[in-house]
Amino acid sequence: DQPRSRGLGDVYKRQTHVPPDSLGLIHPADREYVHQEHSSFLLSWLNALPQPTINRPTPWGLSGRWRHVSEWIYLAAKAGLPVPYYRLSGRDLSDPTSGTTRAVPPGTPVTTLIALGGAVLGAPAPPDIQAGCLRLNDLADTALLGVEFVVGPDGGWLFVGATAQPDLRLGGEALLIVLAQALGHHKEAGG
């Protein structure tokens, strides 16, 4: 008997895009073309991986759709989450390669909740905030979503951003169990 191939196991990919600086050996005149071809190849290959897949690649991001903070605020408001006043001008710049977009300055402490498989994991949160996270999860069509808040001194929660690449440590062992179930593993994580 020959051993049977088990095929490709679970894949967890955190790459959002092909980093332009990874093409340093390519002639400058060809870099944009090679970058687009490399991105297209990765998108096609990743979409060919067997189901289930969490945060499927899209033309807007290799690990789920990247959205500008204005899009996240719109979707969060539609999901019933409290959102900040947000104004966008032509002078505002955003970095689509940053992996996360927030409506607060860098370094501002945030509380991240993780929505996956009908569960909201991470820090304890009020029921209306948890329900809003699940609605945002559905509206964004992003299976694994980190939803970021600033919690005020009065205990009020304010949505400030979302990411398809949350820090998974925040969900603890409970997230591992939900993640295993979402990937079709029926045993509890670790068993």
mmCIF file of C-alpha atoms in Angstrom:
data_model
loop_
_atom_site.group_PDB
_atom_site.id
_atom_site.type_symbol
_atom_site.label_atom_id
_atom_site.label_comp_id
_atom_site.label_asym_id
_atom_site.label_seq_id
_atom_site.Cartn_x
_atom_site.Cartn_y
_atom_site.Cartn_z
ATOM 1 C CA ASP A 1 0.000 0.000 0.000
ATOM 2 C CA GLN A 2 1.194 3.441 -0.858
ATOM 3 C CA PRO A 3 0.437 6.242 1.566
ATOM 4 C CA ARG A 4 -2.460 8.382 0.411
ATOM 5 C CA SER A 5 -1.879 12.054 -0.097
ATOM 6 C CA ARG A 6 -3.894 14.118 2.311
ATOM 7 C CA GLY A 7 -3.741 17.064 -0.047
ATOM 8 C CA LEU A 8 -3.444 20.629 1.013
ATOM 9 C CA GLY A 9 -4.458 21.244 4.611
ATOM 10 C CA ASP A 10 -5.801 24.440 6.080
ATOM 11 C CA VAL A 11 -4.220 27.637 4.848
ATOM 12 C CA TYR A 12 -4.233 30.897 6.769
ATOM 13 C CA LYS A 13 -2.927 33.760 4.701
ATOM 14 C CA ARG A 14 -2.340 37.250 5.992
ATOM 15 C CA GLN A 15 -0.829 38.715 2.856
ATOM 16 C CA THR A 16 -3.057 41.547 1.625
ATOM 17 C CA HIS A 17 -1.151 42.379 -1.546
ATOM 18 C CA VAL A 18 2.088 41.843 -3.388
ATOM 19 C CA PRO A 19 4.543 44.241 -1.738
ATOM 20 C CA PRO A 20 5.961 46.530 -4.447
ATOM 21 C CA ASP A 21 9.389 46.455 -2.805
ATOM 22 C CA SER A 22 9.521 42.686 -3.368
ATOM 23 C CA LEU A 23 10.079 43.431 -7.054
ATOM 24 C CA GLY A 24 13.407 45.200 -6.581
ATOM 25 C CA LEU A 25 15.225 42.933 -9.037
ATOM 26 C CA ILE A 26 12.734 43.696 -11.813
ATOM 27 C CA HIS A 27 13.652 46.424 -14.283
ATOM 28 C CA PRO A 28 11.853 49.624 -13.183
ATOM 29 C CA ALA A 29 10.007 49.925 -16.493
ATOM 30 C CA ASP A 30 8.501 46.440 -15.985
ATOM 31 C CA ARG A 31 7.687 46.561 -12.261
ATOM 32 C CA GLU A 32 4.064 47.673 -12.566
ATOM 33 C CA TYR A 33 3.343 44.975 -15.152
ATOM 34 C CA VAL A 34 5.067 42.250 -13.091
ATOM 35 C CA HIS A 35 3.273 43.473 -9.960
ATOM 36 C CA GLN A 36 -0.117 43.155 -11.693
ATOM 37 C CA GLU A 37 0.716 39.724 -13.113
ATOM 38 C CA HIS A 38 1.985 38.479 -9.733
ATOM 39 C CA SER A 39 -1.179 39.772 -8.049
ATOM 40 C CA SER A 40 -3.387 38.134 -10.692
ATOM 41 C CA PHE A 41 -1.575 34.822 -10.341
ATOM 42 C CA LEU A 42 -1.929 34.839 -6.541
ATOM 43 C CA LEU A 43 -5.605 35.795 -6.745
ATOM 44 C CA SER A 44 -6.304 32.973 -9.190
ATOM 45 C CA TRP A 45 -4.289 30.380 -7.261
ATOM 46 C CA LEU A 46 -5.799 31.309 -3.897
ATOM 47 C CA ASN A 47 -9.324 31.181 -5.330
ATOM 48 C CA ALA A 48 -8.598 27.673 -6.623
ATOM 49 C CA LEU A 49 -7.924 26.365 -3.122
ATOM 50 C CA PRO A 50 -10.599 24.013 -1.818
ATOM 51 C CA GLN A 51 -13.468 25.194 0.353
ATOM 52 C CA PRO A 52 -14.005 26.130 3.083
ATOM 53 C CA THR A 53 -11.906 29.238 2.858
ATOM 54 C CA ILE A 54 -12.081 32.103 5.304
ATOM 55 C CA ASN A 55 -11.770 35.612 3.845
ATOM 56 C CA ARG A 56 -11.519 34.538 0.247
ATOM 57 C CA PRO A 57 -9.242 36.652 -1.924
ATOM 58 C CA THR A 58 -10.826 39.342 -4.056
ATOM 59 C CA PRO A 59 -9.472 41.771 -6.636
ATOM 60 C CA TRP A 60 -9.462 44.294 -3.736
ATOM 61 C CA GLY A 61 -7.289 42.212 -1.412
ATOM 62 C CA LEU A 62 -5.667 38.796 -1.175
ATOM 63 C CA SER A 63 -7.070 38.112 2.301
ATOM 64 C CA GLY A 64 -10.488 39.693 1.946
ATOM 65 C CA ARG A 65 -11.615 42.991 0.538
ATOM 66 C CA TRP A 66 -9.685 46.077 1.597
ATOM 67 C CA ARG A 67 -11.967 49.035 2.257
ATOM 68 C CA HIS A 68 -11.290 52.693 2.897
ATOM 69 C CA VAL A 69 -12.234 53.895 6.385
ATOM 70 C CA SER A 70 -15.155 55.842 4.869
ATOM 71 C CA GLU A 71 -16.596 52.577 3.503
ATOM 72 C CA TRP A 72 -16.200 50.886 6.891
ATOM 73 C CA ILE A 73 -17.947 53.782 8.644
ATOM 74 C CA TYR A 74 -20.806 53.631 6.135
ATOM 75 C CA LEU A 75 -21.231 49.867 6.628
ATOM 76 C CA ALA A 76 -20.915 50.155 10.414
ATOM 77 C CA ALA A 77 -23.624 52.828 10.522
ATOM 78 C CA LYS A 78 -25.824 50.620 8.348
ATOM 79 C CA ALA A 79 -25.181 47.777 10.825
ATOM 80 C CA GLY A 80 -26.403 49.974 13.680
ATOM 81 C CA LEU A 81 -23.055 50.598 15.348
ATOM 82 C CA PRO A 82 -22.272 54.027 16.815
ATOM 83 C CA VAL A 83 -19.916 55.768 14.383
ATOM 84 C CA PRO A 84 -17.879 58.974 14.544
ATOM 85 C CA TYR A 85 -18.479 62.019 12.422
ATOM 86 C CA TYR A 86 -16.234 61.531 9.421
ATOM 87 C CA ARG A 87 -15.264 64.006 6.754
ATOM 88 C CA LEU A 88 -13.122 63.199 3.732
ATOM 89 C CA SER A 89 -11.356 65.694 1.531
ATOM 90 C CA GLY A 90 -9.151 65.419 -1.522
ATOM 91 C CA ARG A 91 -6.109 66.060 0.674
ATOM 92 C CA ASP A 92 -6.707 62.935 2.754
ATOM 93 C CA LEU A 93 -4.384 60.104 1.930
ATOM 94 C CA SER A 94 -4.801 56.480 2.834
ATOM 95 C CA ASP A 95 -2.444 53.574 2.503
ATOM 96 C CA PRO A 96 -4.167 50.527 1.011
ATOM 97 C CA THR A 97 -1.223 48.397 2.076
ATOM 98 C CA SER A 98 -1.537 49.174 5.791
ATOM 99 C CA GLY A 99 -3.861 46.225 6.449
ATOM 100 C CA THR A 100 -6.149 48.207 8.701
ATOM 101 C CA THR A 101 -7.993 51.479 8.436
ATOM 102 C CA ARG A 102 -9.086 53.507 11.425
ATOM 103 C CA ALA A 103 -10.875 56.774 12.025
ATOM 104 C CA VAL A 104 -8.495 57.626 14.883
ATOM 105 C CA PRO A 105 -4.844 58.662 14.873
ATOM 106 C CA PRO A 106 -2.174 55.935 15.026
ATOM 107 C CA GLY A 107 -1.383 54.952 18.592
ATOM 108 C CA THR A 108 -4.936 55.527 19.862
ATOM 109 C CA PRO A 109 -5.865 52.569 22.090
ATOM 110 C CA VAL A 110 -8.642 50.490 20.546
ATOM 111 C CA THR A 111 -10.662 47.507 21.666
ATOM 112 C CA THR A 112 -11.004 44.861 18.966
ATOM 113 C CA LEU A 113 -13.832 42.357 18.786
ATOM 114 C CA ILE A 114 -13.608 39.443 16.362
ATOM 115 C CA ALA A 115 -16.697 38.298 14.469
ATOM 116 C CA LEU A 116 -16.620 34.805 12.986
ATOM 117 C CA GLY A 117 -19.196 32.096 12.460
ATOM 118 C CA GLY A 118 -21.995 33.903 14.276
ATOM 119 C CA ALA A 119 -19.842 34.545 17.347
ATOM 120 C CA VAL A 120 -18.263 37.733 18.674
ATOM 121 C CA LEU A 121 -15.067 37.062 20.567
ATOM 122 C CA GLY A 122 -12.521 39.107 22.462
ATOM 123 C CA ALA A 123 -13.227 41.674 25.126
ATOM 124 C CA PRO A 124 -16.623 41.665 26.865
ATOM 125 C CA ALA A 125 -18.984 43.968 24.983
ATOM 126 C CA PRO A 126 -22.594 45.100 25.362
ATOM 127 C CA PRO A 127 -25.168 42.945 23.527
ATOM 128 C CA ASP A 128 -26.104 45.742 21.087
ATOM 129 C CA ILE A 129 -22.440 46.156 20.104
ATOM 130 C CA GLN A 130 -22.063 42.401 19.598
ATOM 131 C CA ALA A 131 -25.215 42.312 17.450
ATOM 132 C CA GLY A 132 -23.927 45.241 15.392
ATOM 133 C CA CYS A 133 -20.612 43.436 14.857
ATOM 134 C CA LEU A 134 -22.461 40.411 13.473
ATOM 135 C CA ARG A 135 -24.527 42.621 11.140
ATOM 136 C CA LEU A 136 -21.324 44.350 9.960
ATOM 137 C CA ASN A 137 -19.736 40.919 9.443
ATOM 138 C CA ASP A 138 -22.633 40.034 7.114
ATOM 139 C CA LEU A 139 -22.723 43.395 5.306
ATOM 140 C CA ALA A 140 -18.973 43.300 4.675
ATOM 141 C CA ASP A 141 -19.180 39.698 3.441
ATOM 142 C CA THR A 142 -15.980 39.040 5.369
ATOM 143 C CA ALA A 143 -16.019 35.769 7.302
ATOM 144 C CA LEU A 144 -13.336 36.734 9.844
ATOM 145 C CA LEU A 145 -13.602 40.384 10.812
ATOM 146 C CA GLY A 146 -11.905 42.440 13.484
ATOM 147 C CA VAL A 147 -14.160 45.310 14.531
ATOM 148 C CA GLU A 148 -12.353 48.128 16.319
ATOM 149 C CA PHE A 149 -13.787 50.516 18.896
ATOM 150 C CA VAL A 150 -12.737 53.276 21.207
ATOM 151 C CA VAL A 151 -14.421 52.823 24.566
ATOM 152 C CA GLY A 152 -14.971 56.159 26.268
ATOM 153 C CA PRO A 153 -14.625 56.940 29.978
ATOM 154 C CA ASP A 154 -18.429 56.809 30.212
ATOM 155 C CA GLY A 155 -18.388 53.227 28.860
ATOM 156 C CA GLY A 156 -19.747 54.266 25.460
ATOM 157 C CA TRP A 157 -18.466 52.318 22.443
ATOM 158 C CA LEU A 158 -17.568 54.097 19.185
ATOM 159 C CA PHE A 159 -16.718 52.231 15.987
ATOM 160 C CA VAL A 160 -13.375 53.396 14.563
ATOM 161 C CA GLY A 161 -12.378 50.738 12.037
ATOM 162 C CA ALA A 162 -12.374 47.169 10.843
ATOM 163 C CA THR A 163 -9.873 44.718 9.447
ATOM 164 C CA ALA A 164 -9.899 41.317 7.796
ATOM 165 C CA GLN A 165 -6.647 40.654 9.667
ATOM 166 C CA PRO A 166 -7.327 41.046 13.370
ATOM 167 C CA ASP A 167 -4.855 39.940 16.022
ATOM 168 C CA LEU A 168 -6.129 36.389 16.552
ATOM 169 C CA ARG A 169 -4.640 36.245 20.040
ATOM 170 C CA LEU A 170 -7.459 38.547 21.161
ATOM 171 C CA GLY A 171 -10.018 35.782 20.629
ATOM 172 C CA GLY A 172 -8.214 33.257 22.804
ATOM 173 C CA GLU A 173 -9.032 29.564 22.785
ATOM 174 C CA ALA A 174 -12.681 30.315 22.032
ATOM 175 C CA LEU A 175 -11.620 31.747 18.658
ATOM 176 C CA LEU A 176 -9.599 28.618 17.891
ATOM 177 C CA ILE A 177 -12.683 26.489 18.460
ATOM 178 C CA VAL A 178 -14.919 28.698 16.267
ATOM 179 C CA LEU A 179 -12.191 28.864 13.598
ATOM 180 C CA ALA A 180 -11.845 25.068 13.561
ATOM 181 C CA GLN A 181 -15.628 24.723 13.200
ATOM 182 C CA ALA A 182 -15.692 27.285 10.376
ATOM 183 C CA LEU A 183 -13.025 25.257 8.562
ATOM 184 C CA GLY A 184 -15.117 22.112 8.886
ATOM 185 C CA HIS A 185 -13.248 20.481 11.742
ATOM 186 C CA HIS A 186 -15.799 18.990 14.075
ATOM 187 C CA LYS A 187 -13.462 18.353 16.969
ATOM 188 C CA GLU A 188 -12.667 21.070 19.441
ATOM 189 C CA ALA A 189 -9.357 22.834 18.877
ATOM 190 C CA GLY A 190 -6.473 21.014 20.480
ATOM 191 C CA GLY A 191 -8.266 17.660 20.400
#
